[in-house]
Coordinates of C-alpha atoms (C1' of nucleotides) in Angstrom, one line a residue:
Chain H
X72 CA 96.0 25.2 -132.0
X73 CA 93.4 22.7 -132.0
X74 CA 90.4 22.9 -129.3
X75 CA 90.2 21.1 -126.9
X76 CA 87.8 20.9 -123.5
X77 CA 87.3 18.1 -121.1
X78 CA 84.0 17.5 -118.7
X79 CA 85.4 16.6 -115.6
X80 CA 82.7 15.3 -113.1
X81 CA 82.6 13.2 -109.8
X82 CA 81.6 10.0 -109.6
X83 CA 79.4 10.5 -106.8
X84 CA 76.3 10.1 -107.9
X85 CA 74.4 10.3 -111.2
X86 CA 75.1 12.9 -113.9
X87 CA 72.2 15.4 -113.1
X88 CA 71.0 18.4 -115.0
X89 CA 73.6 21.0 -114.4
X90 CA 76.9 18.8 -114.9
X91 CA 74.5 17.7 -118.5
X92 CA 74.5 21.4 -119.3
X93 CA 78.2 22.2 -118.6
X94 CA 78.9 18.8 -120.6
X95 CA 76.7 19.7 -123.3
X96 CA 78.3 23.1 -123.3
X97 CA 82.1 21.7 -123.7
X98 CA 80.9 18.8 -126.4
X99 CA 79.3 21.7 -128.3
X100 CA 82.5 24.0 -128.3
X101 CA 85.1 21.4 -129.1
X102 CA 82.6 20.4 -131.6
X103 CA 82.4 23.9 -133.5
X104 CA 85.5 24.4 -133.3
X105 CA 86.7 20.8 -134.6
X106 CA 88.2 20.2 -131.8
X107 CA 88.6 17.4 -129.2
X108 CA 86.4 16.6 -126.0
X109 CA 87.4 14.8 -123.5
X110 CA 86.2 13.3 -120.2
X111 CA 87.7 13.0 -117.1
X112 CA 86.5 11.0 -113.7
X113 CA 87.9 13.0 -110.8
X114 CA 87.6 9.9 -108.8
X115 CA 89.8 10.9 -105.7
X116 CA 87.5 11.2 -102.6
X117 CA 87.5 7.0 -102.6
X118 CA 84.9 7.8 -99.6
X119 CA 82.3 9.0 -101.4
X120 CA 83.0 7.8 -105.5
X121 CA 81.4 5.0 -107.0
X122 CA 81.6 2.6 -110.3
X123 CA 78.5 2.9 -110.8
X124 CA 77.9 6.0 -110.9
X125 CA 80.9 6.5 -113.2
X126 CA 79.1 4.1 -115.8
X127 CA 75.4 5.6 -114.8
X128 CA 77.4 8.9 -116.1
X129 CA 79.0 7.9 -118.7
X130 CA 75.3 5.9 -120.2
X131 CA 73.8 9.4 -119.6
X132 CA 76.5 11.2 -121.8
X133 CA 76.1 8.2 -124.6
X134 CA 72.4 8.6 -124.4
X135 CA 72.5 12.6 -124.9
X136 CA 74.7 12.6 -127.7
X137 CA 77.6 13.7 -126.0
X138 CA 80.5 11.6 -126.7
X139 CA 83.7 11.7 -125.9
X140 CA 87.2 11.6 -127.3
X141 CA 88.8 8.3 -126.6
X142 CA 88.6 6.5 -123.4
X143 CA 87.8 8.4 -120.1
X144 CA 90.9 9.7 -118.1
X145 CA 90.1 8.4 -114.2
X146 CA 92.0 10.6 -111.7
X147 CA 93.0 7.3 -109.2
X148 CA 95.0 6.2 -111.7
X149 CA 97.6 9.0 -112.1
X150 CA 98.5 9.4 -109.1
X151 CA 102.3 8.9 -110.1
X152 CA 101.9 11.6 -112.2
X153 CA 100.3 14.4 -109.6
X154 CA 103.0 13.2 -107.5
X155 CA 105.6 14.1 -109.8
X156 CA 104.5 17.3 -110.3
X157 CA 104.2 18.2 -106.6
X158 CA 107.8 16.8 -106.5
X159 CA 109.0 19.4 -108.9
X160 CA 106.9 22.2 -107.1
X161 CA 108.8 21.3 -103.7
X162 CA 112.1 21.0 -105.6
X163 CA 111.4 24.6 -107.1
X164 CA 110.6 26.0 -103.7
X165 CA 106.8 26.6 -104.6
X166 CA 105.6 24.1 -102.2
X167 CA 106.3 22.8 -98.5
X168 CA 105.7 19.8 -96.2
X169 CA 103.2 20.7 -93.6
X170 CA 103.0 19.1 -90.2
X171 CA 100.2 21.0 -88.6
X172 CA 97.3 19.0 -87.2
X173 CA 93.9 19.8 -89.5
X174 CA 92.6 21.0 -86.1
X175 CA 94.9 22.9 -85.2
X176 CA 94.2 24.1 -89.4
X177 CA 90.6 24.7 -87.9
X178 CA 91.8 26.6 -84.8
X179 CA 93.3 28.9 -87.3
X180 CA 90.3 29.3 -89.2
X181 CA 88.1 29.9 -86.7
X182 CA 90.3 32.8 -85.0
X183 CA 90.3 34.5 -88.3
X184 CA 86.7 34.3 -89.1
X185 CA 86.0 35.4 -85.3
X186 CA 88.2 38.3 -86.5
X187 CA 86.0 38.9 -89.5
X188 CA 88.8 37.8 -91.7
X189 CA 88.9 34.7 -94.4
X190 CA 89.4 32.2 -92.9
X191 CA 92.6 30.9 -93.7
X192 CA 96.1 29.2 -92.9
X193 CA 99.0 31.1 -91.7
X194 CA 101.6 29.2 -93.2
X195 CA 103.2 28.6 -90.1
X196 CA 105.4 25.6 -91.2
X197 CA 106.8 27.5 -94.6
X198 CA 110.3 28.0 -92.6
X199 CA 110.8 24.5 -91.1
X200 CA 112.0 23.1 -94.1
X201 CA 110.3 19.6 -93.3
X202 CA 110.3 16.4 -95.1
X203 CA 108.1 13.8 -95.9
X204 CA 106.8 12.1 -93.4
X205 CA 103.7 10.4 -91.5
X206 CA 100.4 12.8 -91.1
X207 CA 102.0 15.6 -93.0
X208 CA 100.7 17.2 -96.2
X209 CA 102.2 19.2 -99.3
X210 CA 101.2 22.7 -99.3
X211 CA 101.5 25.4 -102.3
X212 CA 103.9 28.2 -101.1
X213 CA 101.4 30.8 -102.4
X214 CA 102.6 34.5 -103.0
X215 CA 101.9 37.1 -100.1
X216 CA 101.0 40.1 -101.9
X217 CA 99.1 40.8 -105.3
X218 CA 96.7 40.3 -107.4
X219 CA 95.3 37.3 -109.8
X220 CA 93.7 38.3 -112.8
X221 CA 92.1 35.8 -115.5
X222 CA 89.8 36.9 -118.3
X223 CA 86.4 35.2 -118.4
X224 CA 84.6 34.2 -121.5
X225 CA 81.6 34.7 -120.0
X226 CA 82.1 37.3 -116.8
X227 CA 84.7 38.9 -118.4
X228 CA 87.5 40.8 -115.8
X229 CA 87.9 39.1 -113.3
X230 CA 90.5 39.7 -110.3
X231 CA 91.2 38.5 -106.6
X232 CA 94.1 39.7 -104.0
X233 CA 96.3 37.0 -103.4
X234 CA 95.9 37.9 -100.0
X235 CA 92.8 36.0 -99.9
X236 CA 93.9 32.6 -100.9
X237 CA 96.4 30.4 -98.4
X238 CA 98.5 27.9 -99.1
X239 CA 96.6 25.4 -100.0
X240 CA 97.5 21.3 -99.7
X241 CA 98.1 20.1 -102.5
X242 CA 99.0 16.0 -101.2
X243 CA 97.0 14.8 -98.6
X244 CA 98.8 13.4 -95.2
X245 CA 97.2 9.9 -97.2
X246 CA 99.0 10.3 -100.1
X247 CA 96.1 11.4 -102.4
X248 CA 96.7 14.9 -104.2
X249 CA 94.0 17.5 -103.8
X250 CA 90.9 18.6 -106.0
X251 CA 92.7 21.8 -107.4
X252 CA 96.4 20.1 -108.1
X253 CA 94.9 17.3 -109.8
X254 CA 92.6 19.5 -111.5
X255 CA 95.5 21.7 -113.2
X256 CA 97.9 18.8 -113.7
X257 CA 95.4 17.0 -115.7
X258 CA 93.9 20.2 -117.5
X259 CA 97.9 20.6 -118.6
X260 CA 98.7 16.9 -119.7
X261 CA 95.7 16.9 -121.5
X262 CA 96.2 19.5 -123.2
X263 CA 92.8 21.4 -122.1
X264 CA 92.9 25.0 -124.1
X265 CA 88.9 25.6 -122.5
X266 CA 87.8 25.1 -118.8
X267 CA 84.2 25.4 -118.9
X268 CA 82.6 24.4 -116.1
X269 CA 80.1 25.9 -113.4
X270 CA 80.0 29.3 -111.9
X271 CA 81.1 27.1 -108.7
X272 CA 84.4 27.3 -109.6
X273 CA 85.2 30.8 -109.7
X274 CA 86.5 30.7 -106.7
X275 CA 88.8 27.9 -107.3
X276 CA 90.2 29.5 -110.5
X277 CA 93.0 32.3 -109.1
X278 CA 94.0 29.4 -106.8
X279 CA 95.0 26.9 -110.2
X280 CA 96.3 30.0 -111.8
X281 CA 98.5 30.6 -109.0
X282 CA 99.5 26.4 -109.2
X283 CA 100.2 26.9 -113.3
X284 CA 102.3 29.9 -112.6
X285 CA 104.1 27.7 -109.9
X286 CA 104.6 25.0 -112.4
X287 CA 105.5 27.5 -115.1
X288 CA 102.6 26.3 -117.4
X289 CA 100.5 27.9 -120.3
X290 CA 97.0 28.6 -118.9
X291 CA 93.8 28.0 -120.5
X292 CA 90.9 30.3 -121.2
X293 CA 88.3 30.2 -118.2
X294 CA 84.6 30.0 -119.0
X295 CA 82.6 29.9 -116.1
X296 CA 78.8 29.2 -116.4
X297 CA 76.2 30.5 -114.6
X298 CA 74.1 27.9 -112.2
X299 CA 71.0 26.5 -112.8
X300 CA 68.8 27.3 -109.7
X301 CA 65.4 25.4 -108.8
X302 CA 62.1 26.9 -109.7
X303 CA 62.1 28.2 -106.4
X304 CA 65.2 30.2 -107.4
X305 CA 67.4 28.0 -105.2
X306 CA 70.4 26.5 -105.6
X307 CA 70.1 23.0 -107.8
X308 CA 72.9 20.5 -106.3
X309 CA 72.9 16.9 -106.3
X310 CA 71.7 16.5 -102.6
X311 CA 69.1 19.8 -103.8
X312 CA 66.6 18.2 -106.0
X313 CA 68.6 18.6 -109.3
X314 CA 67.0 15.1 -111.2
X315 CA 69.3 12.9 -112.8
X316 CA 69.1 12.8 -116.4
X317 CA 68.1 9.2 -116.1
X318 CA 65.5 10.3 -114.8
X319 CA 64.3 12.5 -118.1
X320 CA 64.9 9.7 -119.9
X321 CA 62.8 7.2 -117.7
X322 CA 59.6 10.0 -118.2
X323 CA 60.1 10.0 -122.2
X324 CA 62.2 13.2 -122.9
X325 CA 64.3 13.3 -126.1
X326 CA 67.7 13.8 -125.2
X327 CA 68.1 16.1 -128.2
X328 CA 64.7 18.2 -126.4
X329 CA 66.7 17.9 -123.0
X330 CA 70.3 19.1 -124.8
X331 CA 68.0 22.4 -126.6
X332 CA 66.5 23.1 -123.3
X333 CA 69.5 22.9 -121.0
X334 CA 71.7 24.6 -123.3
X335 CA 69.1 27.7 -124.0
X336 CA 69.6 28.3 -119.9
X337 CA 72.1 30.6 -120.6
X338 CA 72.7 30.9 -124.0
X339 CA 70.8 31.9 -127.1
X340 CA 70.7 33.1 -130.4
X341 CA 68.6 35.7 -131.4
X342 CA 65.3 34.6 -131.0
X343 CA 65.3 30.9 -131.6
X344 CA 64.2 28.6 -129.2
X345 CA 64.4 25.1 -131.1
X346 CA 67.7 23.5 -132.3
X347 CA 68.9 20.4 -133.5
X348 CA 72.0 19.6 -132.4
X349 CA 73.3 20.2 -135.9
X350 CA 72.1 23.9 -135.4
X351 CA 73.6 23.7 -132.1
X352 CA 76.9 22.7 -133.3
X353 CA 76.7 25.5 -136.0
X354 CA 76.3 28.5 -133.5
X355 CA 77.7 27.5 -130.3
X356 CA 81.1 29.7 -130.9
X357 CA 81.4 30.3 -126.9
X358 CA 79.6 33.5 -126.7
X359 CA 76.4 34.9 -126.2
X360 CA 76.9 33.0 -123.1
X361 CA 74.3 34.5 -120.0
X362 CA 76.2 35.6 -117.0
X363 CA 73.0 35.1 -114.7
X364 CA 72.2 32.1 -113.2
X365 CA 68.9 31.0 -114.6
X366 CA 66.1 28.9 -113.1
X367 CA 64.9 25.5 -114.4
X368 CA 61.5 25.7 -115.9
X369 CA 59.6 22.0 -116.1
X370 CA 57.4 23.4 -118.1
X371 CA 59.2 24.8 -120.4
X372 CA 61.3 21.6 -121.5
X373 CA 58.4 20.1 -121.7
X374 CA 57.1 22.3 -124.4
X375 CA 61.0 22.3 -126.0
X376 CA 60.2 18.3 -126.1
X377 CA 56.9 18.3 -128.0
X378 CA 58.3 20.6 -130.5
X379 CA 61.1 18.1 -131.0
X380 CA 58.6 15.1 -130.9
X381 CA 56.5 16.6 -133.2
X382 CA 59.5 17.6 -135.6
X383 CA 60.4 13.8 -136.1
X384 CA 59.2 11.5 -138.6
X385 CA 57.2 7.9 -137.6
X386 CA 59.7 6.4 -138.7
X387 CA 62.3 7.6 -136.7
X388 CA 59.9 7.5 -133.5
X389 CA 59.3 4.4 -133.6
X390 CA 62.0 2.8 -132.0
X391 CA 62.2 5.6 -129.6
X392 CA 58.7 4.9 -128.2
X393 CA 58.9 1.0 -128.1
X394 CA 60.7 0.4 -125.4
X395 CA 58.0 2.6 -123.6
X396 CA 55.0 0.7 -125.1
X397 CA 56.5 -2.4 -124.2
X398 CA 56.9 -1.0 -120.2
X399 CA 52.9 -0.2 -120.2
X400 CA 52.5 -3.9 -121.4
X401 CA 51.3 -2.3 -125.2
X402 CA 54.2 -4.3 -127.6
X403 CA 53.9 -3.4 -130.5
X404 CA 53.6 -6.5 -133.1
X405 CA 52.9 -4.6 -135.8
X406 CA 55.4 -1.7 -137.4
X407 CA 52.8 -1.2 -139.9
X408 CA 50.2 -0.4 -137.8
X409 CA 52.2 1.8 -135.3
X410 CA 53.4 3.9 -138.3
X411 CA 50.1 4.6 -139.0
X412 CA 49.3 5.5 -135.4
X413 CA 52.1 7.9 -134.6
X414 CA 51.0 10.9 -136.5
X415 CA 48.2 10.9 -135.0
X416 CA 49.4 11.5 -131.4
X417 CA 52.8 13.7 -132.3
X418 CA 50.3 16.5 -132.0
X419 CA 48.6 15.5 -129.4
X420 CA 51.6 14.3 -127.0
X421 CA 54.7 16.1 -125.5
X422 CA 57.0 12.9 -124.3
X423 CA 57.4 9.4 -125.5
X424 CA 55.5 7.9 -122.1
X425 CA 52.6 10.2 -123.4
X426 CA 52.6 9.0 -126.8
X427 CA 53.1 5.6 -126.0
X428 CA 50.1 5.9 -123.5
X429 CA 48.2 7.6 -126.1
X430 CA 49.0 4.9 -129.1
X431 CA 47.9 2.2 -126.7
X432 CA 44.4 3.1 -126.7
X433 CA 44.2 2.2 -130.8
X434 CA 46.5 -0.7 -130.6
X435 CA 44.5 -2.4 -128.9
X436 CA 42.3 -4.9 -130.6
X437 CA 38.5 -4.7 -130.1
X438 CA 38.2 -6.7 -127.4
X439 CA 40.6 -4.9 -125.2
X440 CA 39.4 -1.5 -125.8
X441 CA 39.0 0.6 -122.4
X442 CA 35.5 2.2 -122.2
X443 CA 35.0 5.5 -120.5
X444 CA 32.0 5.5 -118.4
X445 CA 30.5 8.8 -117.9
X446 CA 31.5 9.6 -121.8
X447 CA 29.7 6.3 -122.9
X448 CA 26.6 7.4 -120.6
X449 CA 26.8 10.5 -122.3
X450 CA 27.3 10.2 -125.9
X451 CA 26.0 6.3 -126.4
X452 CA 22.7 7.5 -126.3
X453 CA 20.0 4.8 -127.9
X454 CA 20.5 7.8 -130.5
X455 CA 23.7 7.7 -130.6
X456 CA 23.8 3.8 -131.1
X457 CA 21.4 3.7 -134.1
X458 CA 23.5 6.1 -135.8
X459 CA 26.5 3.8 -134.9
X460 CA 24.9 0.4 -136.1
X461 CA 23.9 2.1 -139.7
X462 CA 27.4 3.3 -139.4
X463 CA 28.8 0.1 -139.4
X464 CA 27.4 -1.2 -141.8
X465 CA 28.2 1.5 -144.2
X466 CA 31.9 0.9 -143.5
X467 CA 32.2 -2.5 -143.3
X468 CA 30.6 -2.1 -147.0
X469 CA 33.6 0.1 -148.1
X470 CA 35.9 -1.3 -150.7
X471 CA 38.4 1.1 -149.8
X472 CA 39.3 2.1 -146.5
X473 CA 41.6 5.1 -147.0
X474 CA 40.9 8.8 -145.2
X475 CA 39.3 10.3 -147.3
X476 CA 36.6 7.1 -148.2
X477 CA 36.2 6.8 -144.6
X478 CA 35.5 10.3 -144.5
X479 CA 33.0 10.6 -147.6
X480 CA 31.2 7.2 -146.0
X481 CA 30.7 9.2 -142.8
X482 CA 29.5 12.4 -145.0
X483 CA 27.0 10.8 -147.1
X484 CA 25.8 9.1 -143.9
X485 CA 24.8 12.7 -142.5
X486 CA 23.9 14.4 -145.5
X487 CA 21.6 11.0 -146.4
X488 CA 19.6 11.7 -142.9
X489 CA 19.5 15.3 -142.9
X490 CA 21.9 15.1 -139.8
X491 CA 24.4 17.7 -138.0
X492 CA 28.0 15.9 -138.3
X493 CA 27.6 17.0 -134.7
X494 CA 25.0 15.4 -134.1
X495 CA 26.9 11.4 -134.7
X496 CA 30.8 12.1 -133.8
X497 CA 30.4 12.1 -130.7
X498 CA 28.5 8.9 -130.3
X499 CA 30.8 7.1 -133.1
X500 CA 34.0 8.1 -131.2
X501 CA 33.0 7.2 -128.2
X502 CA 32.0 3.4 -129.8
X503 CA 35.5 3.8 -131.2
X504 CA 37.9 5.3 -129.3
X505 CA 36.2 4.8 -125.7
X506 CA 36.3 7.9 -124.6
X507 CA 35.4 11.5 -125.4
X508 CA 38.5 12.7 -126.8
X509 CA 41.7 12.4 -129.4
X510 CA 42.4 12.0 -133.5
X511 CA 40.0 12.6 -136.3
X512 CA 37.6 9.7 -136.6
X513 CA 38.1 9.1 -140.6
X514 CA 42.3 9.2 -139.6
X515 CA 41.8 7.2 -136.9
X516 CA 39.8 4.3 -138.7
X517 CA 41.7 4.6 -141.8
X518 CA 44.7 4.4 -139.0
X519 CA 43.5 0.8 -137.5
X520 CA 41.9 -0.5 -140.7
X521 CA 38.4 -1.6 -141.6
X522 CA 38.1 -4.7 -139.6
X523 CA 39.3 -3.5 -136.5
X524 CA 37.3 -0.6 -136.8
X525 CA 34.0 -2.5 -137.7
X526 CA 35.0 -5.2 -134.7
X527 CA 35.1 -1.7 -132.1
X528 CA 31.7 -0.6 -133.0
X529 CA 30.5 -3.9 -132.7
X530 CA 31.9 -4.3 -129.6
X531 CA 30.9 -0.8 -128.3
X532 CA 27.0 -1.9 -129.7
X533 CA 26.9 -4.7 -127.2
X534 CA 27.7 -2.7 -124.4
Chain W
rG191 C1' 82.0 37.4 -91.2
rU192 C1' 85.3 37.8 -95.7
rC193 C1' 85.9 37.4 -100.9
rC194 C1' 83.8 36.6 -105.9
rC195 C1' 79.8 36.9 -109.2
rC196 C1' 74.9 38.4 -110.8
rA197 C1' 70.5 41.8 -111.4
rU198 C1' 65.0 43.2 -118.3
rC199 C1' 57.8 40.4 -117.9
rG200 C1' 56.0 34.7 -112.9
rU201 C1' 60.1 31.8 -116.0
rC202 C1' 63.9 31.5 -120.2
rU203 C1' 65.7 35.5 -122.9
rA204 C1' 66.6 39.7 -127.2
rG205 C1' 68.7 44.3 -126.5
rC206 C1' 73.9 46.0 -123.6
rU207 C1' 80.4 49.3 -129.0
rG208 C1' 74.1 54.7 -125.7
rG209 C1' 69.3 57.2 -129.8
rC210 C1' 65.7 52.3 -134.5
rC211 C1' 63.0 50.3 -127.2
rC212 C1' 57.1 54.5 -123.6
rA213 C1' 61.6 47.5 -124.5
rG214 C1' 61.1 42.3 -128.9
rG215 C1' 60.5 36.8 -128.8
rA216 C1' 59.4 32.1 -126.2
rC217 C1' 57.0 29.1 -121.9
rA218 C1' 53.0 29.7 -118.5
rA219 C1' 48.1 32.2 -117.8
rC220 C1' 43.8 34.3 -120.0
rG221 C1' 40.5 35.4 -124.4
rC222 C1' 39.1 34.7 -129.5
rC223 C1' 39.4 31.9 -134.2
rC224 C1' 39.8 27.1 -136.6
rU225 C1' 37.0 22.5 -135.3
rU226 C1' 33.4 16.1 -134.7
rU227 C1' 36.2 15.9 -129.6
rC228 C1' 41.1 16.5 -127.5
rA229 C1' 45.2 18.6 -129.3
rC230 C1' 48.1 21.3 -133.1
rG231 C1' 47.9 25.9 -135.3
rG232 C1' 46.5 31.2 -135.9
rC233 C1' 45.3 35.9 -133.6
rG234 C1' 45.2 38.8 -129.2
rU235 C1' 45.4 40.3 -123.8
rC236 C1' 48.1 40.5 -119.2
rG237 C1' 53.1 41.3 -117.9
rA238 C1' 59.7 43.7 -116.9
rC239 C1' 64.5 47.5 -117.6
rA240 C1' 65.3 46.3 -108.5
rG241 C1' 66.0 51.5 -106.1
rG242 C1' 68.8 56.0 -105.9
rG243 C1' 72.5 59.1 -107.7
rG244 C1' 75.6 60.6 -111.6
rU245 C1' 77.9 61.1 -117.0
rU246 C1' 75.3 62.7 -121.7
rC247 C1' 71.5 66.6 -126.1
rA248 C1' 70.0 61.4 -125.2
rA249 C1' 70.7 55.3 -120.7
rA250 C1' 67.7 49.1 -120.2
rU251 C1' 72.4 50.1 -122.3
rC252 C1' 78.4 53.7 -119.2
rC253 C1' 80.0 54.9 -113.7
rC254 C1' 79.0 54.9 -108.3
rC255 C1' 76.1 53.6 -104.0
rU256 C1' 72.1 50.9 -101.8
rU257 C1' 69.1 46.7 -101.9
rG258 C1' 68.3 41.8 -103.4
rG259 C1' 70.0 37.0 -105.2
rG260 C1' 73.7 33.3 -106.0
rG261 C1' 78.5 31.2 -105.2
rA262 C1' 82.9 30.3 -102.5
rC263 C1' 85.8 30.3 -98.1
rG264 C1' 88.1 21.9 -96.6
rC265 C1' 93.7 17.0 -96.1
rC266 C1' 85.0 17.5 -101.0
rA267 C1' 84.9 17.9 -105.9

RNA sequence: GUCCCCAUCGUCUAGCUGGCCCAGGACAACGCCCUUUCACGGCGUCGACAGGGGUUCAAAUCCCCUUGGGGACGCCA
């Protein structure tokens, strides 16, 4: 039996961190497994869904890697089918038509939780043996006694007395079938063999069970993961501060960092903390799965992204940090140049607006380069500047302009004068890189090349 | 209120078929080293088995209770 799992969100808003994990977490099973994974727009509150939030979701999924199986299944199109299937549960006897008011639903509700009950429906038109007809609903003839029991990949036993569930509609007085119904019709044409999804739907799950043991159906194995809660510890929802993975990408984040990251709330192997998604592929096997909720840690993935950053080449970050040198106005004309560049920042940056930021700053021809203040009032000393005219001239001199005769030129230059290395980097960086921090200087001019280099120090000399 | 789930350092976690754990790793914090600066890196410090009962020769690991946290109770998904 081949794999199969499905990532069912909502269009109603963008895909944020938590559906990203629970996505990541199905891609990655079906994946190990060779299996299939396939999405699924659950589409039916028309109130509240959107277009484009279904294609801001499904960008976000392209953009982490995640792709799915075929086209995407959208829930407001198959409504024949749902309808069908409710047909065959009122023909069986597992369903009825409901004429009760959904206030006089509430009324119910209330009196039972006043009670200290659950709050539920007493099934009061199970016996009329009504048709269809205006303002009335479809509701699932649920058992009165027993228990559900499903086995959880990742909270193991797990049982509830039917006596807590109530018939539930199943086809709104509109026409439209319900969240659960649709859920489990789907879950069965599709073929789903793993429901992964958020610890959310525990709840939800004896009530589909009771709907495929209605419809005489095979069931598939549950997995419910754990939430992701704030840094505060509370819940992360989409109207709770949860960003939008947009939003990652907008501030630089790999989407392979944000995938290792996400996924490692709640999971691990052993002791590793950086994948690829090759690696993740390889041991995602469903278990090891966390049963706690865990809380998002900023920090964290931001450390998870420089590792990732730091693991690529220049050449494959390159056209990753483009688009975000042309958005701070720094294009990059020459590929050559940036190559060069790179290295030098992969250790010193943690996201691609960083790095781009940082890359700027030695882009930049002479004439554009951004002077620190207090470190040129510092380090530019009348000192300082001698040591940087003599300096220039010994480079532009050089026949060669690599590292390490950069670095030998600047060497000599001490050792000639009797001088503390100490006693001219400061002064020469500051003339080259305007400010006080950043890349070795012999790197950095061997980086930008010898004319550029000589045209700083000239410019920082006639400051 | 009712039901379900969860509970190891501030955070993510290893460990949970009991002894190798007076609990390991990572982020953060702090200190030292490396060093032309800023980083990277290396080394180290701080820091947890929620509490109480059992079971056992032995419990972070098994059971119960308490407490705490989360989730769900819709003609939302």
């Amino acid at each position: 039996m081949t794999v199969v799992t499905r990532f069912a969100p909502s269009p109603t808003g963008h895909l944020h961190i938590g559906g990203a994990r629970t996505a990541a977490f199905c891609w990655l099973f079906a994946r190990h497994f060779g299996g299939k994974f396939l999405l699924r727009i659950e589409d039916t509150d028309l109130e509240r869904s959107r277009q484009e939030y279904t294609d801001s979701i499904l960008a976000s999924m392209i953009w982490l890697g995640l792709e799915c199986e075929g086209e995407p299944l959208y829930q407001t199109k198959r409504f024949d089918v749902y309808n069908e299937y409710i047909d065959r549960l009122l023909a069986s006897g597992n369903a009825y038509w409901c004429e009760c008011s959904p206030e006089k639903v509430e009324a119910m509700r209330e009196k039972a939780r006043a009670e200290g009950g659950k709050p539920r429906y007493d099934g009061c038109c199970r016996q009329k043996g009504l048709g269809a007809g205006p303002g009335r609903v479809v509701r699932l003839a649920a058992p009165a006694t027993g228990r559900v029991v499903f086995e959880d990949m990742v909270k193991g036993h797990v049982a509830f007395d039917v006596a807590e569930l109530d018939d539930m509609v199943l086809r709104r007085s509109d026409g439209a079938p319900t969240y659960n119904l649709a859920v489990v019709v789907d879950d069965i044409t599709m073929n789903v063999t793993h429901v992964m999804r958020g610890d959310d739907h525990v709840n939800n799950t004896p009530k589909q069970i009771l709907l495929y043991e209605a419809l005489d159906a095979a069931q598939p194995k549950f997995a419910h993961v754990p939430m992701i809660l704030g840094p505060d510890r509370q819940k992360l929802s989409k109207r709770h501060g949860a960003k939008a993975v947009i939003e990652y990408e907008e501030d630089g984040l790999l989407p392979e960092a944000l995938v290792n990251y996400l996924v490692r709330l709640g999971w691990s192997h052993g002791d590793q903390e950086i994948f690829t998604m090759e690696e993740l592929v390889q041991f995602f096997d469903g278990t090891s799965l966390n049963s706690s909720a865990a809380a998002f840690d900023p920090e964290k993935l931001l450390w998870i992204n420089a590792q990732h950053l730091r693991a690529l080449s220049a050449e494959a970050l390159l056209p990753r940090v483009k688009p975000f040198l042309e958005r701070i106005e720094a294009p990059c004309a020459d590929d050559a140049l940036a190559l060069r560049v790179i290295p030098l920042f992969q250790p010193r940056t943690s996201t691609l607006v960083e790095l781009a930021e940082a890359m700027k700053g030695l882009l930049l021809p002479a004439a554009e380069v951004a002077y620190d203040a207090a470190a040129v009032a510092k380090s530019l000393t009348p000192e300082g500047r001698e040591h940087v005219r003599v300096l220039k001239e010994r480079f532009a001199g050089l026949a060669s302009f690599d590292k390490d005769a950069v670095h030998h030129a600047l060497h000599s230059y001490v050792e000639d004068n009797g001088l503390k290395f100490k006693a001219v980097a400061p002064a020469l960086r500051v003339a080259l890189l305007g400010s006080g921090g950043g890349p070795d200087l012999a790197e950095a001019m061997a980086a930008i090349g010898q004319e550029v280099s000589v045209a700083r120090l000239e410019k920082a000399l006639s400051l």
